[in-house]
Amino acid sequence: MSPVLTLPTLRDRGYPSPAQFGETLTDWREELALQLETLGVPERIAQLRETCLATGGIWIDPPDGFRGYCEITVGGICVTGEDMAECAAAWIKAVLRVSRAAAEAEGAA
């Protein structure tokens, strides 16, 4: 599988490293979430895991063969779920909510 967004790809698109995100963090997360939405569940999980590990996030898998507590933290957004598919979907949903709230706040200012 070829990842949709890798760190070099993000840098090529003008995004700074995670330590330098600042104002672009919301944009970076939103672009990643929109890209992940277009993938099937296995690819979505693999891409999010790769991005998580490459950017210093937190990835907690349940024990093999079991459903249970899972956690993903990428770009400052932390979600939990029963399995990684649920976590990935929750992360995307949370990111898009944050993006909408940021856009509304910007429009109100």
C-alpha positions as a Markdown table, in Angstrom:
| # | Residue | x | y | z |
|---|---|---|---|---|
| 1 | Met | 0.0 | 0.0 | 0.0 |
| 2 | Ser | 1.2 | 3.5 | -0.8 |
| 3 | Pro | 0.5 | 6.0 | 1.9 |
| 4 | Val | -1.6 | 9.0 | 0.8 |
| 5 | Leu | 0.2 | 11.5 | 3.0 |
| 6 | Thr | 3.7 | 11.0 | 4.3 |
| 7 | Leu | 5.8 | 13.6 | 6.1 |
| 8 | Pro | 7.9 | 14.3 | 3.0 |
| 9 | Thr | 4.6 | 14.8 | 1.0 |
| 10 | Leu | 3.3 | 17.1 | 3.7 |
| 11 | Arg | 6.5 | 19.1 | 3.6 |
| 12 | Asp | 6.4 | 19.3 | -0.2 |
| 13 | Arg | 2.9 | 20.7 | 0.1 |
| 14 | Gly | 4.2 | 23.5 | 2.3 |
| 15 | Tyr | 3.4 | 22.2 | 5.8 |
| 16 | Pro | 6.1 | 22.6 | 8.5 |
| 17 | Ser | 7.2 | 19.8 | 10.7 |
| 18 | Pro | 4.8 | 19.0 | 13.6 |
| 19 | Ala | 7.0 | 20.9 | 16.0 |
| 20 | Gln | 6.4 | 24.1 | 13.9 |
| 21 | Phe | 2.7 | 23.7 | 13.0 |
| 22 | Gly | 1.3 | 26.7 | 14.9 |
| 23 | Glu | -1.5 | 28.1 | 12.8 |
| 24 | Thr | -1.3 | 25.4 | 10.1 |
| 25 | Leu | -2.0 | 22.5 | 12.5 |
| 26 | Thr | -5.8 | 22.8 | 11.9 |
| 27 | Asp | -5.2 | 22.9 | 8.1 |
| 28 | Trp | -2.9 | 19.9 | 8.3 |
| 29 | Arg | -5.3 | 17.8 | 10.4 |
| 30 | Glu | -8.2 | 18.7 | 8.2 |
| 31 | Glu | -6.3 | 17.8 | 5.0 |
| 32 | Leu | -5.3 | 14.5 | 6.5 |
| 33 | Ala | -8.8 | 13.7 | 7.7 |
| 34 | Leu | -10.3 | 14.5 | 4.3 |
| 35 | Gln | -7.7 | 12.2 | 2.7 |
| 36 | Leu | -8.4 | 9.4 | 5.2 |
| 37 | Glu | -12.1 | 9.6 | 4.5 |
| 38 | Thr | -11.5 | 8.5 | 0.9 |
| 39 | Leu | -9.7 | 5.3 | 2.0 |
| 40 | Gly | -11.1 | 1.9 | 2.9 |
| 41 | Val | -11.0 | 1.0 | 6.6 |
| 42 | Pro | -7.7 | -1.1 | 6.5 |
| 43 | Glu | -5.9 | 1.6 | 4.4 |
| 44 | Arg | -7.3 | 4.4 | 6.7 |
| 45 | Ile | -6.0 | 2.6 | 9.8 |
| 46 | Ala | -2.6 | 1.9 | 8.2 |
| 47 | Gln | -2.2 | 5.5 | 7.0 |
| 48 | Leu | -3.3 | 7.0 | 10.3 |
| 49 | Arg | -0.9 | 4.7 | 12.2 |
| 50 | Glu | 2.0 | 5.7 | 10.0 |
| 51 | Thr | 1.2 | 9.4 | 10.4 |
| 52 | Cys | 0.8 | 8.9 | 14.2 |
| 53 | Leu | 4.1 | 7.2 | 14.6 |
| 54 | Ala | 5.9 | 9.6 | 12.3 |
| 55 | Thr | 4.7 | 12.7 | 14.1 |
| 56 | Gly | 5.2 | 11.5 | 17.7 |
| 57 | Gly | 1.5 | 10.7 | 18.4 |
| 58 | Ile | 0.1 | 8.0 | 20.6 |
| 59 | Trp | -1.2 | 4.7 | 19.2 |
| 60 | Ile | -2.6 | 2.1 | 21.6 |
| 61 | Asp | -3.8 | -1.2 | 20.0 |
| 62 | Pro | -6.0 | -3.7 | 21.8 |
| 63 | Pro | -4.4 | -7.2 | 22.4 |
| 64 | Asp | -4.5 | -9.3 | 19.2 |
| 65 | Gly | -7.8 | -10.9 | 18.6 |
| 66 | Phe | -9.7 | -8.8 | 21.1 |
| 67 | Arg | -11.8 | -5.7 | 21.1 |
| 68 | Gly | -11.1 | -3.4 | 23.9 |
| 69 | Tyr | -9.7 | 0.0 | 24.7 |
| 70 | Cys | -7.9 | 1.7 | 21.8 |
| 71 | Glu | -6.5 | 5.2 | 21.7 |
| 72 | Ile | -5.1 | 7.4 | 18.9 |
| 73 | Thr | -3.6 | 10.9 | 19.4 |
| 74 | Val | -2.5 | 12.6 | 16.2 |
| 75 | Gly | -1.9 | 16.4 | 15.9 |
| 76 | Gly | -3.3 | 17.1 | 19.4 |
| 77 | Ile | -6.6 | 15.3 | 18.8 |
| 78 | Cys | -7.1 | 12.3 | 21.1 |
| 79 | Val | -9.8 | 9.7 | 20.6 |
| 80 | Thr | -10.7 | 6.3 | 22.1 |
| 81 | Gly | -12.8 | 3.4 | 20.9 |
| 82 | Glu | -13.4 | -0.3 | 21.0 |
| 83 | Asp | -11.2 | -1.0 | 17.9 |
| 84 | Met | -8.9 | 0.9 | 15.6 |
| 85 | Ala | -11.6 | 1.3 | 12.9 |
| 86 | Glu | -13.8 | 3.1 | 15.5 |
| 87 | Cys | -10.9 | 5.2 | 16.7 |
| 88 | Ala | -10.0 | 6.2 | 13.1 |
| 89 | Ala | -13.6 | 7.2 | 12.4 |
| 90 | Ala | -13.8 | 9.1 | 15.6 |
| 91 | Trp | -10.5 | 10.9 | 14.9 |
| 92 | Ile | -11.7 | 12.1 | 11.5 |
| 93 | Lys | -15.0 | 13.2 | 13.0 |
| 94 | Ala | -13.3 | 15.1 | 15.8 |
| 95 | Val | -10.9 | 16.8 | 13.4 |
| 96 | Leu | -13.6 | 18.0 | 11.1 |
| 97 | Arg | -15.6 | 19.4 | 14.1 |
| 98 | Val | -12.5 | 21.3 | 15.2 |
| 99 | Ser | -12.0 | 22.7 | 11.7 |
| 100 | Arg | -15.7 | 23.8 | 11.5 |
| 101 | Ala | -15.5 | 25.5 | 14.9 |
| 102 | Ala | -12.2 | 27.2 | 13.9 |
| 103 | Ala | -13.8 | 28.4 | 10.6 |
| 104 | Glu | -16.9 | 29.7 | 12.5 |
| 105 | Ala | -14.8 | 31.5 | 15.1 |
| 106 | Glu | -12.7 | 33.1 | 12.3 |
| 107 | Gly | -15.9 | 34.2 | 10.5 |
| 108 | Ala | -17.3 | 35.7 | 13.7 |
| 109 | Ala | -14.2 | 37.7 | 14.4 |
